[in-house]
Amino acid sequence: MAQEGYSCTLMAYGQTGSGKTHTMFGPPGCLTEASVAASGGSVPADWGLFPRSVLTLMHAPGIDPSSVHASAVEVYHENVFDLLDDRSQLAVGTTTKMGNKVGGAAEGAGGAKGVGVLSTNGVHPNSCTCRKCFKAQEEAKEAAKAARQAKIAGTQGGAGTSARAGARARAGARAGPNPETFATVGERLLPLREPADVARFARTIEATRTAKSHALNDRSSRSHCLVKIHLVRKTASGQTKITLLFVDLAGSERTKKTGVEGAAKAEALSINSSLTALGRVIKALGGRRGDHVPYRD
């Protein structure tokens, strides 16, 4: 599909322990530079769909190999984290981030002021009053102030500049909403130039992604992982930007079989609920025209 100029999405969906991550990335320990050398430069036979697809596209006719870049994020506990940037939290579209990733204990979170609570992945809530959060907020204010001053300086080129800017804004309004409104903002992009880059990229995901063990799986993914590939396809009439999205969803589970308790059980129930909502959306998209699609679920 990508070689023909189409952007597409591939999702791995199923029960925990059914082999979703194995299918998408390959068995543990297979993504090494040594496996590339042993295969004589071709695609290693035990690599999963994601690395195999990227290596194939790197050498596909019409694909600009210097244009291939990738990002990796995970959705965990209703938040989005960048797996390539020390799990920094990301905003989605125009929404604000749920907090500040500063590490350590948070004051005023989940109790009286002064009671330290470590929130998910070291992200403190926006209401936190600790010194680290105050410093982070002040730095953000200074950065915003500098950006406003730079914008003002850029508009001092005369009335013509302002008029052109206004015309661009009106044209954008007529064009309708930005189709990327609900995309993540600010994730890190890495260039993928050779098989070794793909192997290191996939190993970083494997080492950073949230996972836990239970009765059915020694390492069960507890988050939804989204790997996005950006590349350019050249044609006789120009070039086309293509996006490939590989989604390794957390697995659904029956808590009686997995044996999880406490927080892990609540987490499993939340995962099941999110997968059920996704299933309803997919079913509605494949149904009759005009059927309501429950995106908000």
PDB file of N, CA, C and O in Angstrom, residues 216 263 279 292:
ATOM      1  N   LEU A 216      -0.578 -15.535  32.687  1.00  0.00           N
ATOM      2  CA  LEU A 216      -0.586 -15.972  31.295  1.00  0.00           C
ATOM      3  C   LEU A 216       0.589 -15.453  30.477  1.00  0.00           C
ATOM      4  O   LEU A 216       0.782 -15.888  29.344  1.00  0.00           O
ATOM      5  N   ALA A 263      -4.358  -2.918  42.045  1.00  0.00           N
ATOM      6  CA  ALA A 263      -4.184  -1.920  40.988  1.00  0.00           C
ATOM      7  C   ALA A 263      -4.073  -2.576  39.621  1.00  0.00           C
ATOM      8  O   ALA A 263      -4.571  -2.042  38.617  1.00  0.00           O
ATOM      9  N   GLY A 279     -13.655  -1.416  19.592  1.00  0.00           N
ATOM     10  CA  GLY A 279     -14.398  -2.382  18.792  1.00  0.00           C
ATOM     11  C   GLY A 279     -15.718  -1.820  18.286  1.00  0.00           C
ATOM     12  O   GLY A 279     -16.112  -2.065  17.136  1.00  0.00           O
ATOM     13  N   HIS A 292     -24.213   6.091  13.507  1.00  0.00           N
ATOM     14  CA  HIS A 292     -23.435   6.886  14.465  1.00  0.00           C
ATOM     15  C   HIS A 292     -22.145   6.154  14.834  1.00  0.00           C
ATOM     16  O   HIS A 292     -22.164   4.962  15.136  1.00  0.00           O
TER      17      HIS A 292
END
